[in-house]
PDB file of C-alpha atoms in Angstrom:
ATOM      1  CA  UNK A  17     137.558 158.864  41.249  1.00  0.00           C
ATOM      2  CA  UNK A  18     139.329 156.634  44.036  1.00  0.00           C
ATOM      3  CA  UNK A  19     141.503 153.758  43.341  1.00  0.00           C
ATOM      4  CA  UNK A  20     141.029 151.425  45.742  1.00  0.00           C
ATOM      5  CA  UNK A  21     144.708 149.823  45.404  1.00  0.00           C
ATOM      6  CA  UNK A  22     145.839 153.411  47.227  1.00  0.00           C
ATOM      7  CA  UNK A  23     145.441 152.821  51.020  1.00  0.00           C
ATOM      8  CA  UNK A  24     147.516 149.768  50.380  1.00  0.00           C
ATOM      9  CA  UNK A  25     149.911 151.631  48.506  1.00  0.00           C
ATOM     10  CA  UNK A  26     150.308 155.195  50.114  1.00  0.00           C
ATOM     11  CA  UNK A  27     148.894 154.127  53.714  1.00  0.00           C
ATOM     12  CA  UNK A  28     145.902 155.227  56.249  1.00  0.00           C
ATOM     13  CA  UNK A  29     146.769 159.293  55.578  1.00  0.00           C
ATOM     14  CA  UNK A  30     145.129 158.525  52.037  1.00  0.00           C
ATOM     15  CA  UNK A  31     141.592 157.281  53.360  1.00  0.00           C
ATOM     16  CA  UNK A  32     141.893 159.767  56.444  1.00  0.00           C
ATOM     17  CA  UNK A  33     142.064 162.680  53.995  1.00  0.00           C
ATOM     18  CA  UNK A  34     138.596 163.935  53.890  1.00  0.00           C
ATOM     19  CA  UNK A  35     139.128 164.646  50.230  1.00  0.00           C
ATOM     20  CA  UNK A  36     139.275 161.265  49.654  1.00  0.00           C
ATOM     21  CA  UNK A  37     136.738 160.045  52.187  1.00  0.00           C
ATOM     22  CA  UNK A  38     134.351 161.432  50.462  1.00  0.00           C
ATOM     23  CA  UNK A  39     134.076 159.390  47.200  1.00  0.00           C
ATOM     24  CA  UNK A  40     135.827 156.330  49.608  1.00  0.00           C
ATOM     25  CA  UNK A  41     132.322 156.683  51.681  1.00  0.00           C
ATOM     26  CA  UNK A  42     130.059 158.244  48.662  1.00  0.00           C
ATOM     27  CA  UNK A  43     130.554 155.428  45.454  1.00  0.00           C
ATOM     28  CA  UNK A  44     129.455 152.290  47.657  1.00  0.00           C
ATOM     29  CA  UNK A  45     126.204 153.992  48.786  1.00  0.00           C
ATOM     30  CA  UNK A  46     126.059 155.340  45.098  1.00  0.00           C
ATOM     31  CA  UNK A  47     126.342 152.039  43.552  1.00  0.00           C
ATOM     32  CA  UNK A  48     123.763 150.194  46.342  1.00  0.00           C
ATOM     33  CA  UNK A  49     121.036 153.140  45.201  1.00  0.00           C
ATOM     34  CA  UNK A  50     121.830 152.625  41.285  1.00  0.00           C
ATOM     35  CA  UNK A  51     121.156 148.244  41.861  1.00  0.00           C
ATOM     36  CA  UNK A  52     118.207 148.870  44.334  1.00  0.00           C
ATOM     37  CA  UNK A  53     116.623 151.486  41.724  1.00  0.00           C
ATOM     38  CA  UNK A  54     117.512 148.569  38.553  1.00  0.00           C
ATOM     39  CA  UNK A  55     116.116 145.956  40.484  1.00  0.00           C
ATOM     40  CA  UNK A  56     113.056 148.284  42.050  1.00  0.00           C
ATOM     41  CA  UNK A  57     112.226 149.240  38.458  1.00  0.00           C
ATOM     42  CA  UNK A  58     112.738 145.853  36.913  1.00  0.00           C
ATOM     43  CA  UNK A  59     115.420 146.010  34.692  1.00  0.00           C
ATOM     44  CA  UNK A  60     117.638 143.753  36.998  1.00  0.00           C
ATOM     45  CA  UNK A  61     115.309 140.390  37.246  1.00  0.00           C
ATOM     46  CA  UNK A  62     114.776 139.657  41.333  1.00  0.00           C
ATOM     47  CA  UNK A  63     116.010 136.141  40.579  1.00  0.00           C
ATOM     48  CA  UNK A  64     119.203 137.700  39.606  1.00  0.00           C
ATOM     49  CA  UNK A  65     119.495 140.555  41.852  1.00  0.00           C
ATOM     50  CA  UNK A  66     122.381 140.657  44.723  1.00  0.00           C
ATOM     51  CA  UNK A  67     119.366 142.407  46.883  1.00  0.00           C
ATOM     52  CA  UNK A  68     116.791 140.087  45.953  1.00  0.00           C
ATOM     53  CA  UNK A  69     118.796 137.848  48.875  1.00  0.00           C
ATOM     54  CA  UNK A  70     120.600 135.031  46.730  1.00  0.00           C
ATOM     55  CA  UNK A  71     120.468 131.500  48.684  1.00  0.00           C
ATOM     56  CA  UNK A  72     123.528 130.921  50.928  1.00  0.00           C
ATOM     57  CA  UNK A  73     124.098 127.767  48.458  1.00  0.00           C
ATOM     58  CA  UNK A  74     124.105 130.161  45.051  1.00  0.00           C
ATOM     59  CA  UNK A  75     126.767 132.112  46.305  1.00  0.00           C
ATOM     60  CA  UNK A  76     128.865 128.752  47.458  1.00  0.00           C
ATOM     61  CA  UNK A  77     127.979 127.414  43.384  1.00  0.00           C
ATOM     62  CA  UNK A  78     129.374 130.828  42.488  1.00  0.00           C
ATOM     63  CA  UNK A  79     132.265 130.980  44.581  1.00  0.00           C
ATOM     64  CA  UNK A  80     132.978 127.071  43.404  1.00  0.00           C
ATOM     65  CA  UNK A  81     132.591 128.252  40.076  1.00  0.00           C
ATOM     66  CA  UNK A  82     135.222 131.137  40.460  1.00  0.00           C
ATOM     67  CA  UNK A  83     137.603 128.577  42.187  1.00  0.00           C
ATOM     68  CA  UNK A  84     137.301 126.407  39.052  1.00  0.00           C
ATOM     69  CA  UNK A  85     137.844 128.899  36.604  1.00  0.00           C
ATOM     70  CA  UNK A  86     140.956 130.334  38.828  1.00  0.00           C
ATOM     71  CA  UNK A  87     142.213 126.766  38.877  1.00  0.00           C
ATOM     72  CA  UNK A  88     142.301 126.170  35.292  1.00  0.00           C
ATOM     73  CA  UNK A  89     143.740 129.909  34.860  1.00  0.00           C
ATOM     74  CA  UNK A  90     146.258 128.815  37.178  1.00  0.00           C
ATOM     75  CA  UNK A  91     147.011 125.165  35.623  1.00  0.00           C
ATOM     76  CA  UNK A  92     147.057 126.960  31.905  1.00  0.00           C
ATOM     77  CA  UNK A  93     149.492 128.776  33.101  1.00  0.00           C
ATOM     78  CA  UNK A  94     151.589 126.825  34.618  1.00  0.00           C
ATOM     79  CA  UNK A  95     151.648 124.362  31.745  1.00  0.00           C
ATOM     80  CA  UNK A  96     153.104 127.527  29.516  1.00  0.00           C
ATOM     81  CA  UNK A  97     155.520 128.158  32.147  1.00  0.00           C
ATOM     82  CA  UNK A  98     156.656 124.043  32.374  1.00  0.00           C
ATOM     83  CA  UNK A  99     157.069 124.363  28.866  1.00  0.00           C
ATOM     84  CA  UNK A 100     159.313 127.248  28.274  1.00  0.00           C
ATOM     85  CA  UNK A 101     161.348 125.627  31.477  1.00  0.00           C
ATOM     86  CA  UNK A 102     161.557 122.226  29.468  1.00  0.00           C
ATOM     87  CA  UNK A 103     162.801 124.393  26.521  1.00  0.00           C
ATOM     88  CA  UNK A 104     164.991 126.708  28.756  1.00  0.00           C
ATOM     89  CA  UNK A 105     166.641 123.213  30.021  1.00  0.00           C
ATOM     90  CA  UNK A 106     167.593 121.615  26.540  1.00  0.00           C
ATOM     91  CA  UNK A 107     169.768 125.212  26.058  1.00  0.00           C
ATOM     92  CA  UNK A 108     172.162 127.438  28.337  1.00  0.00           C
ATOM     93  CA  UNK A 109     171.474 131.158  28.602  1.00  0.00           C
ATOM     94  CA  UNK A 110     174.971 132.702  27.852  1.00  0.00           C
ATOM     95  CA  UNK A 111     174.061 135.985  29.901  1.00  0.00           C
ATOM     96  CA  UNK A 112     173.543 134.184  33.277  1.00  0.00           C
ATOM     97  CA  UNK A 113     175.121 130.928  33.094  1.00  0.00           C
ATOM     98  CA  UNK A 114     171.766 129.589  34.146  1.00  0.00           C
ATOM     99  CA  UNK A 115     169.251 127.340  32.157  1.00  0.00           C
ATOM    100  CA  UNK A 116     166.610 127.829  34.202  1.00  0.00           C
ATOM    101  CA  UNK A 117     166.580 129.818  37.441  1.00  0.00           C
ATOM    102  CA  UNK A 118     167.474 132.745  35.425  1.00  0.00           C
ATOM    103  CA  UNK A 119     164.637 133.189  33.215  1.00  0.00           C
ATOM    104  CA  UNK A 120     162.224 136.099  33.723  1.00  0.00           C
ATOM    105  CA  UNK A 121     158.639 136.428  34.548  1.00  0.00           C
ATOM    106  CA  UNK A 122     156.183 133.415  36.427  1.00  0.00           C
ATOM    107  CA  UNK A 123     158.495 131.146  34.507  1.00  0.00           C
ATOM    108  CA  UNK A 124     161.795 131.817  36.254  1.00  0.00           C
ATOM    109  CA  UNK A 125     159.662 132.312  39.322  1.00  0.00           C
ATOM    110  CA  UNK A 126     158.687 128.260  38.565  1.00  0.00           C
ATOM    111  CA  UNK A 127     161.952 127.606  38.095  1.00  0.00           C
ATOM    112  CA  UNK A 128     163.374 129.439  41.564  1.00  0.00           C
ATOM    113  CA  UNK A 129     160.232 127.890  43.325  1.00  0.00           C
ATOM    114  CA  UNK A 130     161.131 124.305  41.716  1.00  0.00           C
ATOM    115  CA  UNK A 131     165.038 124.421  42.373  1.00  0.00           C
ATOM    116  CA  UNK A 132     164.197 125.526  46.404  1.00  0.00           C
ATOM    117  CA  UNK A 133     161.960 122.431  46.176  1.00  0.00           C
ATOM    118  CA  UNK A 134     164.962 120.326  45.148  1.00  0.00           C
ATOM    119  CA  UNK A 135     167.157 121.014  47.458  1.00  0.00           C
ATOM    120  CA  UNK A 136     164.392 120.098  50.053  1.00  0.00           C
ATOM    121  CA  UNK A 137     163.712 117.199  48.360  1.00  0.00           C
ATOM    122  CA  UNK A 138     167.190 115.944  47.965  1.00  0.00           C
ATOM    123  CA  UNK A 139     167.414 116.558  52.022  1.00  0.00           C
ATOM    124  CA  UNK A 140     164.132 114.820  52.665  1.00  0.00           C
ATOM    125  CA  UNK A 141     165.029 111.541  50.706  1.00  0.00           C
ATOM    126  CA  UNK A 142     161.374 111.259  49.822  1.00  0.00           C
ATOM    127  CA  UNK A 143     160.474 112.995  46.205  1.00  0.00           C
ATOM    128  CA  UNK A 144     163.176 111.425  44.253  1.00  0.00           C
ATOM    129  CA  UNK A 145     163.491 108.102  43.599  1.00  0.00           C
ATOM    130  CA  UNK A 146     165.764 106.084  40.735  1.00  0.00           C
ATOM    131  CA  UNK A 147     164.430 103.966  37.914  1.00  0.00           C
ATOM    132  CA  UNK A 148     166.698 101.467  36.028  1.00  0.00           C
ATOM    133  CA  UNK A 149     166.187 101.250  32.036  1.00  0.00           C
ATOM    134  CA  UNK A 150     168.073  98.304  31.136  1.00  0.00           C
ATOM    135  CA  UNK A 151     170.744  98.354  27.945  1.00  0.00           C
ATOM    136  CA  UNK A 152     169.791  95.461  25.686  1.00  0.00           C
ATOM    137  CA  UNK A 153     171.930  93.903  22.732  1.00  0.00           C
ATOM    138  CA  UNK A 154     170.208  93.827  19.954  1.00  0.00           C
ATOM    139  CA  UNK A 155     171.579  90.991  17.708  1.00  0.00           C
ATOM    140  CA  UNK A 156     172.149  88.770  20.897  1.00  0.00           C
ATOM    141  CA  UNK A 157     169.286  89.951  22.660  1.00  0.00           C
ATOM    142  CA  UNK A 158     170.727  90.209  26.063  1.00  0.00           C
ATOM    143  CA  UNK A 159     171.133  92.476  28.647  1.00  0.00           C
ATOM    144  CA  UNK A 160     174.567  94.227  28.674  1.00  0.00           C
ATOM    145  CA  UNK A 161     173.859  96.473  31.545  1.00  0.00           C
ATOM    146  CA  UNK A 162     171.436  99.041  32.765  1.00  0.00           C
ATOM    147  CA  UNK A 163     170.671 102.778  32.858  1.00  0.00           C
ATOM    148  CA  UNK A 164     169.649 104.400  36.034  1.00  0.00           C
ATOM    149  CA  UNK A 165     167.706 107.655  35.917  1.00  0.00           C
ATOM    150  CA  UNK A 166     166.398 109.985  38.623  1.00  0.00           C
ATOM    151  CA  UNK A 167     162.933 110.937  38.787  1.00  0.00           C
ATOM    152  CA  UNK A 168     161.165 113.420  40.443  1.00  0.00           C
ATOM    153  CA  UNK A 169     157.206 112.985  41.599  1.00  0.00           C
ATOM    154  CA  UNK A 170     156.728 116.446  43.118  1.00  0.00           C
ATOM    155  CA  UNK A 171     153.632 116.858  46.151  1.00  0.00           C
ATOM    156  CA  UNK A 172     152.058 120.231  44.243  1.00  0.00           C
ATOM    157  CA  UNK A 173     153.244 119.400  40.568  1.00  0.00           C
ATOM    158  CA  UNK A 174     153.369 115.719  40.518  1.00  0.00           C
ATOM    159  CA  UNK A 175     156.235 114.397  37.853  1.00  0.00           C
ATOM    160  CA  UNK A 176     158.718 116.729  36.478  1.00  0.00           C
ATOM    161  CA  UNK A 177     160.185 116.627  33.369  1.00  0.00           C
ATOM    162  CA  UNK A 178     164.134 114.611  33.335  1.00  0.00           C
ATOM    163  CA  UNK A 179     165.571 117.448  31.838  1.00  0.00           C
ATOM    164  CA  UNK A 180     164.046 119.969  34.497  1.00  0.00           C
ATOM    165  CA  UNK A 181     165.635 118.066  36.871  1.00  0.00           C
ATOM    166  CA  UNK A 182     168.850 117.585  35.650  1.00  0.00           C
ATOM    167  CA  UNK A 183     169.195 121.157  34.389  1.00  0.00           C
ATOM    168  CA  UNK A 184     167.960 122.475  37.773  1.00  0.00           C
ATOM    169  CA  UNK A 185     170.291 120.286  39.964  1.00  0.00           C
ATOM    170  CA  UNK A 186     173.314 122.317  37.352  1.00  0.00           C
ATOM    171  CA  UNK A 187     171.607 125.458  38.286  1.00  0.00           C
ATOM    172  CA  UNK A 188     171.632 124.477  42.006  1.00  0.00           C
TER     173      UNK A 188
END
């Protein structure tokens, strides 16, 4: 029939062409007169029904529902991606020279987003910060010195991973 993704592919001269306008115009109304009919006739429940008026606060549950659901798509997701960067870090990828930034798909898209983020936050003074691990001797139990180790608290991802760090500053 008609794809809606079209105008914002091909441009205005799609939806202007009356060939088009015709199912553009014609589904909507058909699809209003199909739901009025189900819910008319009762096999849509009125409770239910988009034309039975839902309460202003139904659709803010729903839409707080979707937001949820997109948010632990998202967070799912971005746990896989954090993970194959952690993995991607530990190696090198011969073909680019890169550990991380050159990886493919959302993950190397992470991995772009997180090494721009770097270089802002190595600017900025205010992500990074250093923590000392201190070097103990184990027969004398003393301290022969100590360790220090960057660490990144990001605003949108909170901590990253050591190795992420390290292996995007070699990247950078």
């Amino acid at each position: 029939m008609f794809n809606v993704n079209e105008p914002l592919l091909f441009g205005i001269p799609l939806v202007l062409n009356p060939v088009y306008a015709i199912p553009f115009l014609l589904i909507p109304s058909i699809a209003y007169c199909i739901a009025y009919a189900a819910t008319f006739l009762g096999v849509v429940p009125m409770g239910r029904s988009f034309l039975a008026g839902a309460s202003f606060r139904s659709w803010r549950r729903s839409l707080y529902a979707f937001v949820l659901i997109s948010d632990r798509v998202m967070k799912k997701q971005y746990d896989r991606g954090m993970n194959e960067i952690i993995v991607a870090a530990r190696g090198e990828d011969v073909s680019t020279g890169f550990k991380c930034v050159g990886l493919p798909g959302f993950e190397g898209f992470v991995a772009r987003s997180l090494a721009s983020d770097l270089v802002r936050a190595l600017r900025a003074e205010e992500q990074l910060y250093v923590v000392f691990q201190p070097q103990i001797d184990d027969n004398a139990g003393e301290v022969l010195g100590a360790e220090a180790l960057i660490r990144w608290n990001h605003p949108a991802y909170g901590h990253i991973s050591p190795e992420v760090v390290v292996a995007l500053a070699e990247d950078m």
